[in-house]
Amino acid sequence: MLDACPPLSEEQQKLIAQTTYFSGSERHKKWVQYLLPTHAHWIDLNPPLEQVLNEYAQKDKEDIILFVSGDPLFFGIGNLLVNRFPERKIYLFPHISSIQRLCQITQIPSHLVHTISLHGRTMQSLDRVLIKQSTHIGILTDKQHNPSYIAQYLISYGYLNYSMWVGEHLGGKEERLKSCTLQEAAASSFSSLNAVLLIRNQKRPIPFGIPDQELHHLPQRPNMITKMPIRLMTLHALNILEQTCLWDIGFCTGSISMEAKLKNPALRVVGFEKNPVCESLWEKNTQRWGLPGMTSLIGDFIEIDLSQVPKPDAVFIGGHGGKLHDMIPKINTHLSPGGIVVINALKSEDIFLEQAQKQGWKTQKITKIQLPEHQPITILQAQKP
């Protein structure tokens, strides 16, 4: 994303003079046009990349020189080329990245910065480092995920404990640096060539277990929540730190999902709930606890089309509406091998064990626990072979 062409060595200029095929963006072509030989053939490096890679593959006996910004192995096309063409010799000539340049001019040690790329990607990588509250976050942006959008995103989930540096046209004649609050960034516009540094000013306190009273509840039904001690035991039964995708069926307040995401920020979480009132609880609780990137689906789990939902390796059944007979086989169809299913049973222990054994799952009772003024809960775990 650097906005200038660095000086090229004699070796690099010699390679250019001896080569016919070149590739890069229109911006890079303007930088190096004067260096290209008269017989040069240029391959535009524009989406869709698959089409470009196919053109590279057709020239398997020809040398191709690519012009890209920064370090090709730093969230760049170099990684893609190494994996796509393992049989070809690939020579890399890295230059300073935009994040390195931004660190230089802000005098922030680059080894402190957790760098992610939102360029053509989802917000998932940012979600992880935000929940971890990394002290310094470097972001490679694109037109959609620009500094203003990023600032608005942080504000919506309560991450007001960060400030922002924005570097525009880094390395070029129009290089600019701006330090701003998130509110200032959200109300500003920036050039399309920029990189971002987020600096954590203070840490948001996060309890090991979310107090029950600090979650939004169903109106007039404060007891409709998995209580914090049982919640933590449930996450233990789910082996949540080792999982990649959790389904929370009958999420109600979303307490299990919220706690799971806090413990494992890389976890993908999908919540299912038939009560439409709970959708607003999910939104309020994810915003209250700064938990972006979680998905809620409203409707009867038995009737929901799961073809586009990521397959789980952990499932918590928080509510089943008397439909365990139908629910367990459906879960089994989508559950990854070795996946874990947990239920906190009041009266459904026998049905769960019976249905789990029909699927060939290995079952065990994790514990039986009773909180004051509440009925005893049996935490059951089943694992798919």
Coordinates of N, CA and C in Angstrom, one line a residue, residues 234-244 246 259-261 263-264 267 314:
T234 N -20.1 -25.5 32.2 CA -20.6 -25.9 30.8 C -19.5 -25.7 29.8
L235 N -18.8 -24.5 29.9 CA -17.7 -24.2 29.0 C -16.6 -25.2 29.2
H236 N -16.3 -25.7 30.4 CA -15.3 -26.7 30.6 C -15.8 -28.0 30.0
A237 N -17.0 -28.4 30.1 CA -17.5 -29.6 29.5 C -17.4 -29.5 27.9
L238 N -17.6 -28.3 27.4 CA -17.5 -28.1 25.9 C -16.0 -28.1 25.5
N239 N -15.1 -28.1 26.4 CA -13.7 -27.9 26.1 C -13.5 -26.7 25.1
I240 N -14.0 -25.6 25.5 CA -14.3 -24.5 24.6 C -13.0 -23.8 24.1
L241 N -11.9 -23.9 24.9 CA -10.6 -23.3 24.4 C -10.0 -24.0 23.2
E242 N -10.5 -25.3 23.0 CA -9.9 -26.1 21.8 C -10.8 -26.1 20.6
Q243 N -12.0 -25.4 20.7 CA -13.0 -25.6 19.6 C -12.9 -24.4 18.6
T244 N -13.4 -24.6 17.5 CA -13.4 -23.6 16.4 C -14.7 -23.0 16.1
L246 N -18.9 -23.0 17.7 CA -19.9 -23.4 18.7 C -21.3 -23.1 18.2
E259 N -19.9 -15.8 27.0 CA -18.8 -16.3 27.8 C -17.8 -17.1 27.0
A260 N -18.3 -17.9 26.0 CA -17.4 -18.7 25.2 C -16.6 -17.8 24.3
K261 N -17.1 -16.8 23.7 CA -16.4 -15.9 22.8 C -15.3 -15.1 23.6
K263 N -13.7 -16.2 26.2 CA -12.7 -17.1 26.6 C -11.9 -17.5 25.3
N264 N -12.5 -17.6 24.2 CA -11.9 -18.0 22.9 C -12.2 -17.1 21.8
L267 N -13.1 -18.2 18.3 CA -14.3 -19.1 18.1 C -15.3 -18.5 17.2
A314 N -18.5 -28.0 18.6 CA -19.1 -27.9 19.9 C -20.5 -27.5 19.8

